[in-house]
Amino acid sequence: MENEGRRKFLGVCVAGCTVAAAAAAGYPVLRYLAPRSGQGGAAKLVIPAGELKEGDAKFFEFAGSSAVLIKTSSGQLVALSAVCTHLGCIVQWVKEKQQFLCPCHGGQFSTDGTVLGGPPPRPLAKIPFTVTEGNITIG
Ligand code: FES
């Protein structure tokens, strides 16, 4: 009778440890597989206008995605999604050509996001912004 009580107690201990181990191992997997909740980027972002020289691009995280602000060589500001419309790679800024180049399949975009070449089916999405008192407010 005493042995049966011990067996039951040990069985409960082993079951409890198994459940705890499974939860500890499964939680990171579930977190990895769960869809993003939009975290990781501000809904509004302020960038000092003086931070950007003509011809330069500034990449940043906006609303959970990669975005870019450029100041063209003619001084025009443009804010775009940096996510390629082909398969979602992040485009790179090629200052010498004043173009965006997608490293994945060679998609090319102009400073206003228009497709210049490669497989992307649509232009880069524009992001609204305002300029007040020397600050660029994105979003
Ligand atoms: S993902 Fe950009 S060209 Fe394919």
PDB file of C-alpha atoms and ligand atoms in Angstrom:
ATOM      1  CA  MET A   1       0.000   0.000   0.000  1.00  0.00           C
ATOM      2  CA  GLU A   2       2.824   2.343   0.909  1.00  0.00           C
ATOM      3  CA  ASN A   3       4.594   1.641  -2.416  1.00  0.00           C
ATOM      4  CA  GLU A   4       1.447   2.469  -4.341  1.00  0.00           C
ATOM      5  CA  GLY A   5       1.265   5.871  -2.640  1.00  0.00           C
ATOM      6  CA  ARG A   6       4.903   6.566  -3.544  1.00  0.00           C
ATOM      7  CA  ARG A   7       4.302   5.532  -7.149  1.00  0.00           C
ATOM      8  CA  LYS A   8       1.324   7.843  -7.392  1.00  0.00           C
ATOM      9  CA  PHE A   9       3.316  10.732  -5.900  1.00  0.00           C
ATOM     10  CA  LEU A  10       6.247  10.120  -8.255  1.00  0.00           C
ATOM     11  CA  GLY A  11       3.835   9.865 -11.183  1.00  0.00           C
ATOM     12  CA  VAL A  12       2.344  13.252 -10.323  1.00  0.00           C
ATOM     13  CA  CYS A  13       5.844  14.764  -9.981  1.00  0.00           C
ATOM     14  CA  VAL A  14       6.981  13.364 -13.347  1.00  0.00           C
ATOM     15  CA  ALA A  15       3.780  14.544 -15.057  1.00  0.00           C
ATOM     16  CA  GLY A  16       4.183  18.032 -13.551  1.00  0.00           C
ATOM     17  CA  CYS A  17       7.815  18.248 -14.667  1.00  0.00           C
ATOM     18  CA  THR A  18       6.872  17.076 -18.173  1.00  0.00           C
ATOM     19  CA  VAL A  19       4.160  19.733 -18.495  1.00  0.00           C
ATOM     20  CA  ALA A  20       6.531  22.469 -17.221  1.00  0.00           C
ATOM     21  CA  ALA A  21       9.290  21.380 -19.619  1.00  0.00           C
ATOM     22  CA  ALA A  22       6.867  21.288 -22.571  1.00  0.00           C
ATOM     23  CA  ALA A  23       5.571  24.782 -21.730  1.00  0.00           C
ATOM     24  CA  ALA A  24       9.110  26.165 -21.395  1.00  0.00           C
ATOM     25  CA  ALA A  25      10.132  24.665 -24.736  1.00  0.00           C
ATOM     26  CA  GLY A  26       6.914  25.539 -26.555  1.00  0.00           C
ATOM     27  CA  TYR A  27       6.554  29.195 -25.540  1.00  0.00           C
ATOM     28  CA  PRO A  28       9.441  30.526 -27.658  1.00  0.00           C
ATOM     29  CA  VAL A  29       8.190  28.518 -30.633  1.00  0.00           C
ATOM     30  CA  LEU A  30       4.680  29.957 -30.272  1.00  0.00           C
ATOM     31  CA  ARG A  31       6.100  33.494 -29.934  1.00  0.00           C
ATOM     32  CA  TYR A  32       8.135  32.968 -33.092  1.00  0.00           C
ATOM     33  CA  LEU A  33       5.175  31.656 -35.068  1.00  0.00           C
ATOM     34  CA  ALA A  34       2.661  34.247 -33.826  1.00  0.00           C
ATOM     35  CA  PRO A  35       1.934  37.106 -36.249  1.00  0.00           C
ATOM     36  CA  ARG A  36       3.550  40.462 -35.484  1.00  0.00           C
ATOM     37  CA  SER A  37       1.339  42.813 -33.552  1.00  0.00           C
ATOM     38  CA  GLY A  38       2.595  45.966 -35.243  1.00  0.00           C
ATOM     39  CA  GLN A  39       5.159  46.684 -32.562  1.00  0.00           C
ATOM     40  CA  GLY A  40       8.660  47.795 -33.380  1.00  0.00           C
ATOM     41  CA  GLY A  41       7.976  51.171 -34.888  1.00  0.00           C
ATOM     42  CA  ALA A  42       6.304  54.399 -33.957  1.00  0.00           C
ATOM     43  CA  ALA A  43       3.027  55.476 -35.592  1.00  0.00           C
ATOM     44  CA  LYS A  44       4.457  59.016 -35.803  1.00  0.00           C
ATOM     45  CA  LEU A  45       8.090  59.871 -36.010  1.00  0.00           C
ATOM     46  CA  VAL A  46       9.850  63.229 -35.938  1.00  0.00           C
ATOM     47  CA  ILE A  47      13.130  63.657 -37.772  1.00  0.00           C
ATOM     48  CA  PRO A  48      15.003  66.976 -37.642  1.00  0.00           C
ATOM     49  CA  ALA A  49      15.129  68.310 -41.221  1.00  0.00           C
ATOM     50  CA  GLY A  50      18.785  69.248 -40.813  1.00  0.00           C
ATOM     51  CA  GLU A  51      19.675  65.588 -40.299  1.00  0.00           C
ATOM     52  CA  LEU A  52      19.385  64.888 -44.017  1.00  0.00           C
ATOM     53  CA  LYS A  53      21.686  66.337 -46.686  1.00  0.00           C
ATOM     54  CA  GLU A  54      20.680  66.625 -50.316  1.00  0.00           C
ATOM     55  CA  GLY A  55      21.006  63.269 -52.049  1.00  0.00           C
ATOM     56  CA  ASP A  56      20.951  61.299 -48.783  1.00  0.00           C
ATOM     57  CA  ALA A  57      18.496  58.708 -47.469  1.00  0.00           C
ATOM     58  CA  LYS A  58      17.605  57.875 -43.892  1.00  0.00           C
ATOM     59  CA  PHE A  59      16.137  54.445 -43.142  1.00  0.00           C
ATOM     60  CA  PHE A  60      13.971  53.970 -40.071  1.00  0.00           C
ATOM     61  CA  GLU A  61      11.343  51.713 -38.537  1.00  0.00           C
ATOM     62  CA  PHE A  62       7.822  53.013 -39.030  1.00  0.00           C
ATOM     63  CA  ALA A  63       4.598  51.287 -37.926  1.00  0.00           C
ATOM     64  CA  GLY A  64       6.379  47.956 -37.651  1.00  0.00           C
ATOM     65  CA  SER A  65       8.025  48.093 -41.052  1.00  0.00           C
ATOM     66  CA  SER A  66      11.083  49.532 -42.768  1.00  0.00           C
ATOM     67  CA  ALA A  67      10.747  52.975 -44.290  1.00  0.00           C
ATOM     68  CA  VAL A  68      13.018  55.560 -45.812  1.00  0.00           C
ATOM     69  CA  LEU A  69      13.122  59.327 -46.079  1.00  0.00           C
ATOM     70  CA  ILE A  70      15.155  60.840 -48.880  1.00  0.00           C
ATOM     71  CA  LYS A  71      16.119  64.345 -49.809  1.00  0.00           C
ATOM     72  CA  THR A  72      16.655  64.408 -53.544  1.00  0.00           C
ATOM     73  CA  SER A  73      19.532  66.281 -55.121  1.00  0.00           C
ATOM     74  CA  SER A  74      16.985  69.000 -55.966  1.00  0.00           C
ATOM     75  CA  GLY A  75      16.024  69.281 -52.276  1.00  0.00           C
ATOM     76  CA  GLN A  76      12.643  67.536 -52.460  1.00  0.00           C
ATOM     77  CA  LEU A  77      11.684  65.303 -49.503  1.00  0.00           C
ATOM     78  CA  VAL A  78      10.070  61.903 -50.128  1.00  0.00           C
ATOM     79  CA  ALA A  79       9.019  59.282 -47.557  1.00  0.00           C
ATOM     80  CA  LEU A  80       8.504  55.742 -48.794  1.00  0.00           C
ATOM     81  CA  SER A  81       8.095  52.219 -47.564  1.00  0.00           C
ATOM     82  CA  ALA A  82      11.463  50.474 -47.949  1.00  0.00           C
ATOM     83  CA  VAL A  83       9.750  47.128 -48.527  1.00  0.00           C
ATOM     84  CA  CYS A  84      10.099  45.957 -52.121  1.00  0.00           C
ATOM     85  CA  THR A  85       6.742  45.282 -53.763  1.00  0.00           C
ATOM     86  CA  HIS A  86       8.042  42.105 -55.376  1.00  0.00           C
ATOM     87  CA  LEU A  87       8.744  39.699 -52.513  1.00  0.00           C
ATOM     88  CA  GLY A  88       9.272  42.044 -49.599  1.00  0.00           C
ATOM     89  CA  CYS A  89      13.039  42.526 -49.357  1.00  0.00           C
ATOM     90  CA  ILE A  90      14.330  45.833 -48.003  1.00  0.00           C
ATOM     91  CA  VAL A  91      15.578  48.119 -50.742  1.00  0.00           C
ATOM     92  CA  GLN A  92      18.945  49.888 -50.562  1.00  0.00           C
ATOM     93  CA  TRP A  93      19.710  53.480 -51.492  1.00  0.00           C
ATOM     94  CA  VAL A  94      22.312  53.944 -54.220  1.00  0.00           C
ATOM     95  CA  LYS A  95      23.366  57.551 -53.749  1.00  0.00           C
ATOM     96  CA  GLU A  96      25.498  57.776 -56.891  1.00  0.00           C
ATOM     97  CA  LYS A  97      22.546  56.777 -59.084  1.00  0.00           C
ATOM     98  CA  GLN A  98      19.874  58.415 -56.893  1.00  0.00           C
ATOM     99  CA  GLN A  99      17.881  55.175 -57.062  1.00  0.00           C
ATOM    100  CA  PHE A 100      16.719  52.364 -54.822  1.00  0.00           C
ATOM    101  CA  LEU A 101      17.998  48.897 -55.611  1.00  0.00           C
ATOM    102  CA  CYS A 102      16.467  45.716 -54.267  1.00  0.00           C
ATOM    103  CA  PRO A 103      19.265  43.260 -53.389  1.00  0.00           C
ATOM    104  CA  CYS A 104      17.050  40.192 -53.848  1.00  0.00           C
ATOM    105  CA  HIS A 105      16.097  40.229 -57.537  1.00  0.00           C
ATOM    106  CA  GLY A 106      17.445  43.511 -58.833  1.00  0.00           C
ATOM    107  CA  GLY A 107      14.317  45.647 -58.650  1.00  0.00           C
ATOM    108  CA  GLN A 108      15.038  49.334 -59.234  1.00  0.00           C
ATOM    109  CA  PHE A 109      12.997  52.302 -58.050  1.00  0.00           C
ATOM    110  CA  SER A 110      13.300  56.038 -58.625  1.00  0.00           C
ATOM    111  CA  THR A 111      13.395  58.635 -55.850  1.00  0.00           C
ATOM    112  CA  ASP A 112       9.583  58.828 -55.844  1.00  0.00           C
ATOM    113  CA  GLY A 113       9.247  55.028 -55.665  1.00  0.00           C
ATOM    114  CA  THR A 114       8.391  54.445 -59.333  1.00  0.00           C
ATOM    115  CA  VAL A 115       9.548  51.086 -60.708  1.00  0.00           C
ATOM    116  CA  LEU A 116      12.471  51.603 -63.098  1.00  0.00           C
ATOM    117  CA  GLY A 117      13.307  47.963 -63.737  1.00  0.00           C
ATOM    118  CA  GLY A 118      13.204  44.385 -62.507  1.00  0.00           C
ATOM    119  CA  PRO A 119      10.280  42.303 -61.281  1.00  0.00           C
ATOM    120  CA  PRO A 120       8.500  44.617 -58.780  1.00  0.00           C
ATOM    121  CA  PRO A 121       4.860  44.961 -59.884  1.00  0.00           C
ATOM    122  CA  ARG A 122       4.106  48.246 -58.081  1.00  0.00           C
ATOM    123  CA  PRO A 123       5.910  51.383 -56.909  1.00  0.00           C
ATOM    124  CA  LEU A 124       7.142  51.693 -53.328  1.00  0.00           C
ATOM    125  CA  ALA A 125       4.291  52.876 -51.093  1.00  0.00           C
ATOM    126  CA  LYS A 126       4.391  56.559 -50.195  1.00  0.00           C
ATOM    127  CA  ILE A 127       4.205  57.594 -46.543  1.00  0.00           C
ATOM    128  CA  PRO A 128       2.610  60.932 -45.661  1.00  0.00           C
ATOM    129  CA  PHE A 129       4.667  63.514 -43.780  1.00  0.00           C
ATOM    130  CA  THR A 130       4.599  67.176 -42.828  1.00  0.00           C
ATOM    131  CA  VAL A 131       7.395  69.685 -42.345  1.00  0.00           C
ATOM    132  CA  THR A 132       7.023  72.262 -39.586  1.00  0.00           C
ATOM    133  CA  GLU A 133       9.595  74.374 -37.780  1.00  0.00           C
ATOM    134  CA  GLY A 134      12.531  72.390 -39.086  1.00  0.00           C
ATOM    135  CA  ASN A 135      11.073  69.008 -38.183  1.00  0.00           C
ATOM    136  CA  ILE A 136       9.773  66.327 -40.508  1.00  0.00           C
ATOM    137  CA  THR A 137       6.865  64.444 -38.954  1.00  0.00           C
ATOM    138  CA  ILE A 138       6.320  61.074 -40.588  1.00  0.00           C
ATOM    139  CA  GLY A 139       2.841  59.541 -40.437  1.00  0.00           C
TER     140      GLY A 139
HETATM  141  S1  FES B   1      12.061  41.240 -53.645  1.00  0.00           S
HETATM  142 FE1  FES B   1      12.714  43.050 -54.577  1.00  0.00          FE
HETATM  143  S2  FES B   1      13.031  42.512 -56.618  1.00  0.00           S
HETATM  144 FE2  FES B   1      12.356  40.706 -55.702  1.00  0.00          FE
END
